[in-house]
PDB file of C-alpha atoms in Angstrom:
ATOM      1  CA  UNK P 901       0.000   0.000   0.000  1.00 81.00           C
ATOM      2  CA  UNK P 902       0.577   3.554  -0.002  1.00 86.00           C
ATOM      3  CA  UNK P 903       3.388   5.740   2.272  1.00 92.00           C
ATOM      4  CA  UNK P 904       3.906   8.915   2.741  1.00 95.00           C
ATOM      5  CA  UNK P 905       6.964  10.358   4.755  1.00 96.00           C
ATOM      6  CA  UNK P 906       7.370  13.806   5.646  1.00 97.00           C
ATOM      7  CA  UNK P 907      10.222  16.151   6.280  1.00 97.00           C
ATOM      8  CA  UNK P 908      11.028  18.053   8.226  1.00 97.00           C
ATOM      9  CA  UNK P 909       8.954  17.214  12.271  1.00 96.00           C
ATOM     10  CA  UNK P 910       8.953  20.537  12.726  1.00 97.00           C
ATOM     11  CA  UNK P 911      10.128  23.925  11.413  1.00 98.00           C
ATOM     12  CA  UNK P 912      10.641  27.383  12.825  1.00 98.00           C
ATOM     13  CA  UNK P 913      11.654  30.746  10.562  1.00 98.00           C
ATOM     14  CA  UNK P 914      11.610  33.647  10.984  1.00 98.00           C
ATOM     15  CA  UNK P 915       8.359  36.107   9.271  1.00 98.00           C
ATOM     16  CA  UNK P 916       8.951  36.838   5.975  1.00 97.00           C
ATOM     17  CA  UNK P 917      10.908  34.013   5.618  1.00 98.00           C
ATOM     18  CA  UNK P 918      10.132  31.264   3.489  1.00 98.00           C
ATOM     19  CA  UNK P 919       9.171  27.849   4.710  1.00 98.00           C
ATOM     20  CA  UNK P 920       9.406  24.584   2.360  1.00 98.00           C
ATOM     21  CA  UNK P 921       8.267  21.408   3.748  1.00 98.00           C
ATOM     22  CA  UNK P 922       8.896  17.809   1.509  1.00 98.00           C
ATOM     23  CA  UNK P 923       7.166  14.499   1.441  1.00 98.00           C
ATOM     24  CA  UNK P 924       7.838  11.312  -0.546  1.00 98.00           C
ATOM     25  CA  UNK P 925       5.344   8.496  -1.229  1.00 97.00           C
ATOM     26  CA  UNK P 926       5.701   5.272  -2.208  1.00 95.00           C
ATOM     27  CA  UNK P 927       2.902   4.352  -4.528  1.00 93.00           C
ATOM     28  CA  UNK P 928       3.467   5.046  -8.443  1.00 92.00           C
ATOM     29  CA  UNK P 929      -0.494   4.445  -9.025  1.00 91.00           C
ATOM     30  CA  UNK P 930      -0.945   7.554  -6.614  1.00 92.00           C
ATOM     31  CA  UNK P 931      -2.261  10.612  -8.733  1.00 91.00           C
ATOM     32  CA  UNK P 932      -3.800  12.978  -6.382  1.00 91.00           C
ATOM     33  CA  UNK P 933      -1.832  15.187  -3.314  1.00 94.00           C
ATOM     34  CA  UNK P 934      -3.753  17.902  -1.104  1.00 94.00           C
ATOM     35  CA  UNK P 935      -2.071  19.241   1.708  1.00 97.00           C
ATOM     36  CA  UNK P 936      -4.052  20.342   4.557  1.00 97.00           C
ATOM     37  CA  UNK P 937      -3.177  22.961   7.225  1.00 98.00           C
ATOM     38  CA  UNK P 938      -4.397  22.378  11.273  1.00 97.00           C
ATOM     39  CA  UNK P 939      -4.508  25.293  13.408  1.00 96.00           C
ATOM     40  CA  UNK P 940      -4.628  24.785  16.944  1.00 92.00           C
ATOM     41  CA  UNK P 941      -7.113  22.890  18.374  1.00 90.00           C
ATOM     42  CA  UNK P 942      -9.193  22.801  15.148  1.00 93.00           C
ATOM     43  CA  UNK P 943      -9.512  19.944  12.363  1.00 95.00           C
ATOM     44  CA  UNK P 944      -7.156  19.958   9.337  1.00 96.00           C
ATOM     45  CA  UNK P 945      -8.369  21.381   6.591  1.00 95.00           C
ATOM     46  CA  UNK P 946      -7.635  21.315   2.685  1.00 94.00           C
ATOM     47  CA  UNK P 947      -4.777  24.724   1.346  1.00 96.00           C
ATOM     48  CA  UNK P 948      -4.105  23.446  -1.283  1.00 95.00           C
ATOM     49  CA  UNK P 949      -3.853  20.353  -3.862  1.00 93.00           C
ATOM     50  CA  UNK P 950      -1.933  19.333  -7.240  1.00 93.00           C
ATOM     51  CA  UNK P 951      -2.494  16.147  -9.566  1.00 89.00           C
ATOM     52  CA  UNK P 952      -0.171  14.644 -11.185  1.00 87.00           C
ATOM     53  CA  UNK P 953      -0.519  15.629 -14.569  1.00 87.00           C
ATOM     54  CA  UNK P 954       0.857  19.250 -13.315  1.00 85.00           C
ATOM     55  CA  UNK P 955       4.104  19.824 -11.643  1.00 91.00           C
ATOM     56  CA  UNK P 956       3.779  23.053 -10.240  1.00 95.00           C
ATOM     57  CA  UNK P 957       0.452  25.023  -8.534  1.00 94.00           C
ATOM     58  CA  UNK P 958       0.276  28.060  -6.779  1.00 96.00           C
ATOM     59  CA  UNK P 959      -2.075  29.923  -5.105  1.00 95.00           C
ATOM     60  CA  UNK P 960      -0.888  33.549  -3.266  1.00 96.00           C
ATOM     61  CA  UNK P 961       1.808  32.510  -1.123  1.00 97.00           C
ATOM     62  CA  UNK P 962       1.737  28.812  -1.203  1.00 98.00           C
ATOM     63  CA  UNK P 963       2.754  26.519  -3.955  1.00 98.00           C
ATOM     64  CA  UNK P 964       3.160  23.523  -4.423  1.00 98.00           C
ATOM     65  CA  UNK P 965       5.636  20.852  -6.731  1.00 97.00           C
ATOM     66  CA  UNK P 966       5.703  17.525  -8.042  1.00 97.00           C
ATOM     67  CA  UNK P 967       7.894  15.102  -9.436  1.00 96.00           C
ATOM     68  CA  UNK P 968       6.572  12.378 -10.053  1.00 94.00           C
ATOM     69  CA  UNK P 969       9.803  10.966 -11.254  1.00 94.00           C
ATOM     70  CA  UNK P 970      11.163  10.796  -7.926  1.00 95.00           C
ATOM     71  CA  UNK P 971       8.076  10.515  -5.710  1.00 96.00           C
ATOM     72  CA  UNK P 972       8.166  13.601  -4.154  1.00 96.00           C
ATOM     73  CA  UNK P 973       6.080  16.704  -3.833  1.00 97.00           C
ATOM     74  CA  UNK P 974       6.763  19.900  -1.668  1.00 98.00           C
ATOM     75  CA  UNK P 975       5.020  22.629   0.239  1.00 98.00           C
ATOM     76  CA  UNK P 976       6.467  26.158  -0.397  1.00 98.00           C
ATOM     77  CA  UNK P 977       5.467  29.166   1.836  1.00 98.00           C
ATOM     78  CA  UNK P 978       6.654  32.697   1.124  1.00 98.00           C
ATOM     79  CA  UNK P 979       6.648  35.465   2.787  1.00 98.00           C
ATOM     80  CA  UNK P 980       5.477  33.742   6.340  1.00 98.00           C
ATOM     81  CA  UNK P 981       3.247  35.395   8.661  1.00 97.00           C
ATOM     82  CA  UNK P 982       2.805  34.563  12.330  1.00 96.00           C
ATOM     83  CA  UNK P 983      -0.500  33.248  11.430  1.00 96.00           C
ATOM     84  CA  UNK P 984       0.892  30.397   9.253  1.00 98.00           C
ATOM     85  CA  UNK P 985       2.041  28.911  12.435  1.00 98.00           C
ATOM     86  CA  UNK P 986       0.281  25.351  12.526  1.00 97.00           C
ATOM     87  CA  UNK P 987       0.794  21.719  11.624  1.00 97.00           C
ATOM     88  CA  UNK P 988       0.881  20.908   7.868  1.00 98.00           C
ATOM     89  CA  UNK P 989       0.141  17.560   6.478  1.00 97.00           C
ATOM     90  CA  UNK P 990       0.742  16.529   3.206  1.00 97.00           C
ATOM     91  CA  UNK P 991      -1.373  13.229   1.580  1.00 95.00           C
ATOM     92  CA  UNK P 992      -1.671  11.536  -1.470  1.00 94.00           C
ATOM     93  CA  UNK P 993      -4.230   9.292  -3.034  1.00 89.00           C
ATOM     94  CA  UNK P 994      -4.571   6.884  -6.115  1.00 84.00           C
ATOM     95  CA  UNK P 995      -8.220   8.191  -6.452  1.00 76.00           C
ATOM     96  CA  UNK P 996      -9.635   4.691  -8.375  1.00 75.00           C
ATOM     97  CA  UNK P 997     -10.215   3.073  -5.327  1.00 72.00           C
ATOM     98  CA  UNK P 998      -7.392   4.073  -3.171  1.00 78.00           C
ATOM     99  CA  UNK P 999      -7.608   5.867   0.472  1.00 85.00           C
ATOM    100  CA  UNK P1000      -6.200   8.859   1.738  1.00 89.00           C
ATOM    101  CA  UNK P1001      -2.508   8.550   3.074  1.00 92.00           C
ATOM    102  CA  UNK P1002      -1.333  11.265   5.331  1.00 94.00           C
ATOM    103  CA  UNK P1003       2.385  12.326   6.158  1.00 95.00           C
ATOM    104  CA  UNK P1004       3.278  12.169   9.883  1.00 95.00           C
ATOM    105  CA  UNK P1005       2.948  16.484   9.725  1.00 95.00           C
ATOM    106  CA  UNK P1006       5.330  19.276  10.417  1.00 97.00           C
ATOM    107  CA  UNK P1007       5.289  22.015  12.818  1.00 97.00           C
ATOM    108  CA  UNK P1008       5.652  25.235  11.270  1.00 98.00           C
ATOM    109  CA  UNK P1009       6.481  28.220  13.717  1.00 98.00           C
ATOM    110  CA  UNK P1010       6.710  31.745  12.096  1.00 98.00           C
ATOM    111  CA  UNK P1011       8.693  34.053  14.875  1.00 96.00           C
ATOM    112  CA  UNK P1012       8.045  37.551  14.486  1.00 92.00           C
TER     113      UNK P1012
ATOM    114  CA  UNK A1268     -23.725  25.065   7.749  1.00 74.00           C
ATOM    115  CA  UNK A1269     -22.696  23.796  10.854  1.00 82.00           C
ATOM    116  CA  UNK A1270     -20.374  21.619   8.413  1.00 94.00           C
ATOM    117  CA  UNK A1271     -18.730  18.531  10.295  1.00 97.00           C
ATOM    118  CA  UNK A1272     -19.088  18.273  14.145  1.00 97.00           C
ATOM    119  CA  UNK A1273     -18.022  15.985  17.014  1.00 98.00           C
ATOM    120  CA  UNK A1274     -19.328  15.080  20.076  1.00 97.00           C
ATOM    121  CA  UNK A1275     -17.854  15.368  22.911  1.00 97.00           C
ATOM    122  CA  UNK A1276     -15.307  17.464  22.587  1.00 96.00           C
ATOM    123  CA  UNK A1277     -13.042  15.930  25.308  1.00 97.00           C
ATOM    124  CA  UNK A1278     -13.558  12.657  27.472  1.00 96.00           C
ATOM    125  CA  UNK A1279     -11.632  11.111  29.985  1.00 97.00           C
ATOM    126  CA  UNK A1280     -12.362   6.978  30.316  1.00 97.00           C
ATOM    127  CA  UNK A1281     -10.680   4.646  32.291  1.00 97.00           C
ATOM    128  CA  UNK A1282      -9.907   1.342  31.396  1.00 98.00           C
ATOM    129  CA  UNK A1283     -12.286  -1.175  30.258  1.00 97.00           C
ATOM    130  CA  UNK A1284     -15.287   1.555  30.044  1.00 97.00           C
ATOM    131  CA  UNK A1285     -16.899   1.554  26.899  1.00 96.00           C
ATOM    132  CA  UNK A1286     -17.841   4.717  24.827  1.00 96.00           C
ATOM    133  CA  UNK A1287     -19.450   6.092  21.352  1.00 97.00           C
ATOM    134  CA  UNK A1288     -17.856   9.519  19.662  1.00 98.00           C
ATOM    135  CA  UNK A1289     -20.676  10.771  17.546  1.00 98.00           C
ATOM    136  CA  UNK A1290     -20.003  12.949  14.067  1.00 98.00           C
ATOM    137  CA  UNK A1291     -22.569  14.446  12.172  1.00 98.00           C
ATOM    138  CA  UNK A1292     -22.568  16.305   8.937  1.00 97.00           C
ATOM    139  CA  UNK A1293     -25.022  18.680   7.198  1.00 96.00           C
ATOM    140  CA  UNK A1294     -22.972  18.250   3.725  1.00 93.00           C
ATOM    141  CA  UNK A1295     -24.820  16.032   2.586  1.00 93.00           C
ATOM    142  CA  UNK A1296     -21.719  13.667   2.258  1.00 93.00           C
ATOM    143  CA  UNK A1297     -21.915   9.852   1.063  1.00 92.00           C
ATOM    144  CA  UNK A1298     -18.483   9.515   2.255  1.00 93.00           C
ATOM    145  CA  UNK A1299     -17.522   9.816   6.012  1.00 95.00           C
ATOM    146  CA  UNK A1300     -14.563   8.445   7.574  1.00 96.00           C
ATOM    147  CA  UNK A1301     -12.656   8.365  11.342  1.00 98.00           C
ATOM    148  CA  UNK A1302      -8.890   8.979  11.686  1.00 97.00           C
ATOM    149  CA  UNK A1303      -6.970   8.765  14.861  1.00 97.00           C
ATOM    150  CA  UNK A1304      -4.392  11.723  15.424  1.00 96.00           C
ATOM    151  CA  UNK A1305      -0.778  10.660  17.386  1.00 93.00           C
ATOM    152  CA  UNK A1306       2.129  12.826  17.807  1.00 86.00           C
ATOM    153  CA  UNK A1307       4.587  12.125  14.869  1.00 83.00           C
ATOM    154  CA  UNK A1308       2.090   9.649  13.316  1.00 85.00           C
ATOM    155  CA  UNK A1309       0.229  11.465  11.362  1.00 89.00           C
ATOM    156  CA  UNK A1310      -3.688  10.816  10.960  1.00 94.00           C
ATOM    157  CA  UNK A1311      -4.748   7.189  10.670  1.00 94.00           C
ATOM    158  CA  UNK A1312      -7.873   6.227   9.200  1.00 95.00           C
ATOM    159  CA  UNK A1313      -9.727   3.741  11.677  1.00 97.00           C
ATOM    160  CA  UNK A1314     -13.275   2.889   9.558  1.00 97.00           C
ATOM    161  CA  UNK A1315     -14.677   4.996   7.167  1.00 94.00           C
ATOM    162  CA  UNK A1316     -18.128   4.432   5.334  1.00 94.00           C
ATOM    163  CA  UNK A1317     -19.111   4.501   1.933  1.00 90.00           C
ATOM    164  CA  UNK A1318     -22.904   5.275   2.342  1.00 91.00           C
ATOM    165  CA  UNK A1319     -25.645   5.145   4.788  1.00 94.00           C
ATOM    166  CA  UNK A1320     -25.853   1.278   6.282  1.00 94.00           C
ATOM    167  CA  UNK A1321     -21.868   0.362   4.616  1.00 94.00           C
ATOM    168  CA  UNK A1322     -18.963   0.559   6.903  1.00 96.00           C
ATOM    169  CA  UNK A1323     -15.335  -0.687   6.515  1.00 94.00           C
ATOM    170  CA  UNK A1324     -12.204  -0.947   8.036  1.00 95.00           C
ATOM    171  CA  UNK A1325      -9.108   1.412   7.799  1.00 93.00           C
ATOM    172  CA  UNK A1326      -5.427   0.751   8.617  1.00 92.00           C
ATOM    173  CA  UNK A1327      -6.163   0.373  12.653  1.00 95.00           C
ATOM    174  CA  UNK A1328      -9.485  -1.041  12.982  1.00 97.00           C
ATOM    175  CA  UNK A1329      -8.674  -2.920  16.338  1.00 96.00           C
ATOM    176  CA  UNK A1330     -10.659  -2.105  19.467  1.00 96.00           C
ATOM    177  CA  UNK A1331     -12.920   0.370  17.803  1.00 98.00           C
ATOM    178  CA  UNK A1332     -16.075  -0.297  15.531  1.00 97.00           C
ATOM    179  CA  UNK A1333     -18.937   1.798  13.783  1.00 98.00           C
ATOM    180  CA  UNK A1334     -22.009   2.460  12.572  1.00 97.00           C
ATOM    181  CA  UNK A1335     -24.031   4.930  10.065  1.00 97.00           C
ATOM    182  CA  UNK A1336     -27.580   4.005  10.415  1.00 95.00           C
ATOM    183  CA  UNK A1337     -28.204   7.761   8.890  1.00 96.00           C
ATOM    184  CA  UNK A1338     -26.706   9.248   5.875  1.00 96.00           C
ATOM    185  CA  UNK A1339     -25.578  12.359   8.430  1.00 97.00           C
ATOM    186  CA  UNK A1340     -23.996  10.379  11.491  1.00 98.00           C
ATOM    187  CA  UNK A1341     -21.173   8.335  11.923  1.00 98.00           C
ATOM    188  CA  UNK A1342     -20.955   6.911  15.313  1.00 98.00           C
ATOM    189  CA  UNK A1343     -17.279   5.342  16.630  1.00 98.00           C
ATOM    190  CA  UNK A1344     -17.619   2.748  19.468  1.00 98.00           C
ATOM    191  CA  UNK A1345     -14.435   1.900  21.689  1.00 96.00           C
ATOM    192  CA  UNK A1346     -16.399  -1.183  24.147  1.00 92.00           C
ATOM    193  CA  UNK A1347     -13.462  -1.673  26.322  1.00 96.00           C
ATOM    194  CA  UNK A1348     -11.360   1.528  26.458  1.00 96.00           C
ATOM    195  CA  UNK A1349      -7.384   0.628  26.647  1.00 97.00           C
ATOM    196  CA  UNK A1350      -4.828   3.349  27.384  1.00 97.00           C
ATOM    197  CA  UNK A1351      -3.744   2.931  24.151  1.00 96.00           C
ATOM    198  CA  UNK A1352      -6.634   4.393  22.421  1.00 97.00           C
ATOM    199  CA  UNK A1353      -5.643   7.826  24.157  1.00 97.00           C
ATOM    200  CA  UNK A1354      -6.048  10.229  21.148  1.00 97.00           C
ATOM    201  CA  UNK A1355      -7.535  12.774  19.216  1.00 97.00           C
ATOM    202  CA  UNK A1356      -9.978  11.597  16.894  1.00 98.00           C
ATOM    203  CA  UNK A1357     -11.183  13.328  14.604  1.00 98.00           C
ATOM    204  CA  UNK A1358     -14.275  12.633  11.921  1.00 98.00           C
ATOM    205  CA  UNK A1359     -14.574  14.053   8.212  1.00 96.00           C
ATOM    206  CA  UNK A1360     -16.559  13.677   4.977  1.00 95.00           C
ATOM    207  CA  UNK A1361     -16.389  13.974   2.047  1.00 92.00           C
ATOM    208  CA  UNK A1362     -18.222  13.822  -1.614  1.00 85.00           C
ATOM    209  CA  UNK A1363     -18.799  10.273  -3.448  1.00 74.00           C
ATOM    210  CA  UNK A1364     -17.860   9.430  -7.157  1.00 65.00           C
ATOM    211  CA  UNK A1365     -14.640   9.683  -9.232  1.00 62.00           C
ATOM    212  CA  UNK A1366     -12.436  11.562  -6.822  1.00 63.00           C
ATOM    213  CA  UNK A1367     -14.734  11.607  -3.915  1.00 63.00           C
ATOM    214  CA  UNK A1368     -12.296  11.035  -1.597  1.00 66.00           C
ATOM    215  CA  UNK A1369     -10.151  13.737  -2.569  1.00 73.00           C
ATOM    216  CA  UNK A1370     -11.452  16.610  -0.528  1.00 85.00           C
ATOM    217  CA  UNK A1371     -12.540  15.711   3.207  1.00 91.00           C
ATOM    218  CA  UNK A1372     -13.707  17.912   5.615  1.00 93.00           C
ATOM    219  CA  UNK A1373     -12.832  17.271   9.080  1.00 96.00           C
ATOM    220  CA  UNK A1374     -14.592  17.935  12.468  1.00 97.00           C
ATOM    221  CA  UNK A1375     -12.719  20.119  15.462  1.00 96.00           C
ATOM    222  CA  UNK A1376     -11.660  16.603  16.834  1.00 97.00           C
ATOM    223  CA  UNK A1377     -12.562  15.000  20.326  1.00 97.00           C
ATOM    224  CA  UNK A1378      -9.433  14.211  22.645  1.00 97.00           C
ATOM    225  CA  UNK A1379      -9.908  11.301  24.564  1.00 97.00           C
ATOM    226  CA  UNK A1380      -7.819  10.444  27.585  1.00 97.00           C
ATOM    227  CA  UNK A1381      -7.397   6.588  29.229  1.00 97.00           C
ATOM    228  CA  UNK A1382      -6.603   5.737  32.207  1.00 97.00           C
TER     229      UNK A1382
END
């Protein structure tokens, strides 16, 4: 079945800094990767998503890239604000059938 | 919409009670699902259910099962509680059909504590 590892556990930087978090997965058949942000005591919930017939989506100050090559996609942030502070999970999916496989999540601080 | 929501919110058990998490959705959803939440594990899917009467197991099934009697609830059932099924667990749904599963929405989570 599917795997999904994520890098790095957590993550400070400073605001206005950029923030890039990386994930791998293991299943070729996989075509589908949302990542989802959780905020504090809240549920996760979707940011944003690519398939894999694109390699690169972005969306104001988050983007997000695929190879597919190398099994890996990755979670830019630019210009961080204190209020990007949260846990980020990336997932991916073959969506015929498949389920939803989450990274283990990183813990993004953003000092001011 | 109230969208997805949990109840309780927080629950302390202690061994070998027994105890039902109930979500509920106003989406409309075919598609509802319960993860479990561990520090650096990530979110685990326990069941998840396909449509209103269907349930099926996820990667850790043990110790927990589930119903959906209606379309809008999902209920989780732990019948004797373990400390190892301290967690936050947290319910979502989603849309059915080609890429249903795609987009879920979860609840706020319930964080239940075993002694």
């Amino acid at each position: 079945g599917e795997n999904v590892e994520q890098h790095p556990s957590t993550l400070s930087v400073q605001e206005g800094d950029s923030a890039v978090i990386k994930c791998t997965y293991s299943d070729s058949a996989s075509n589908y990767f949302p990542w989802y942000k959780q905020e504090l005591g809240k549920g996760p919930q979707l940011i944003i998503d690519i398939r894999s017939n694109v390699g690169e989506k972005k969306d104001q100050r988050i983007a997000v890239t695929l190879n597919k090559t190398a099994k890996h996609f990755s979670l830019h942030i630019t210009e961080t604000q204190p209020e990007d502070s949260a846990v980020y999970f990336c997932a991916a999916i073959n969506n015929q059938g498949g389920k939803l496989i989450f990274g283990q999540g990183t813990e993004l601080s953003v000092k001011p | 919409n109230a969208g997805v929501t949990q109840t309780p919110k927080f629950r302390v058990l202690k061994t070998g009670q027994s105890m039902t998490l109930l979500c509920a959705q106003d989406m409309n959803h075919e598609y509802m699902y319960w993860y479990r939440q561990d520090p650096g594990m990530g979110l685990r899917l326990i069941h998840y259910s396909v449509g209103e009467g269907t349930t099926a197991k996820g990667e850790v099934p043990d110790g927990y099962n589930v119903s959906r009697l209606k379309k809008q609830n999902f209920l989780l059932g732990l019948e004797s509680a373990a400390p190892s099924q301290t967690s936050v667990y947290f319910c979502a749904s989603s849309y059915s059909g080609a890429g249903g599963q795609e987009t879920q929405y979860f609840g706020p989570g319930t964080r239940l504590l075993v002694l």
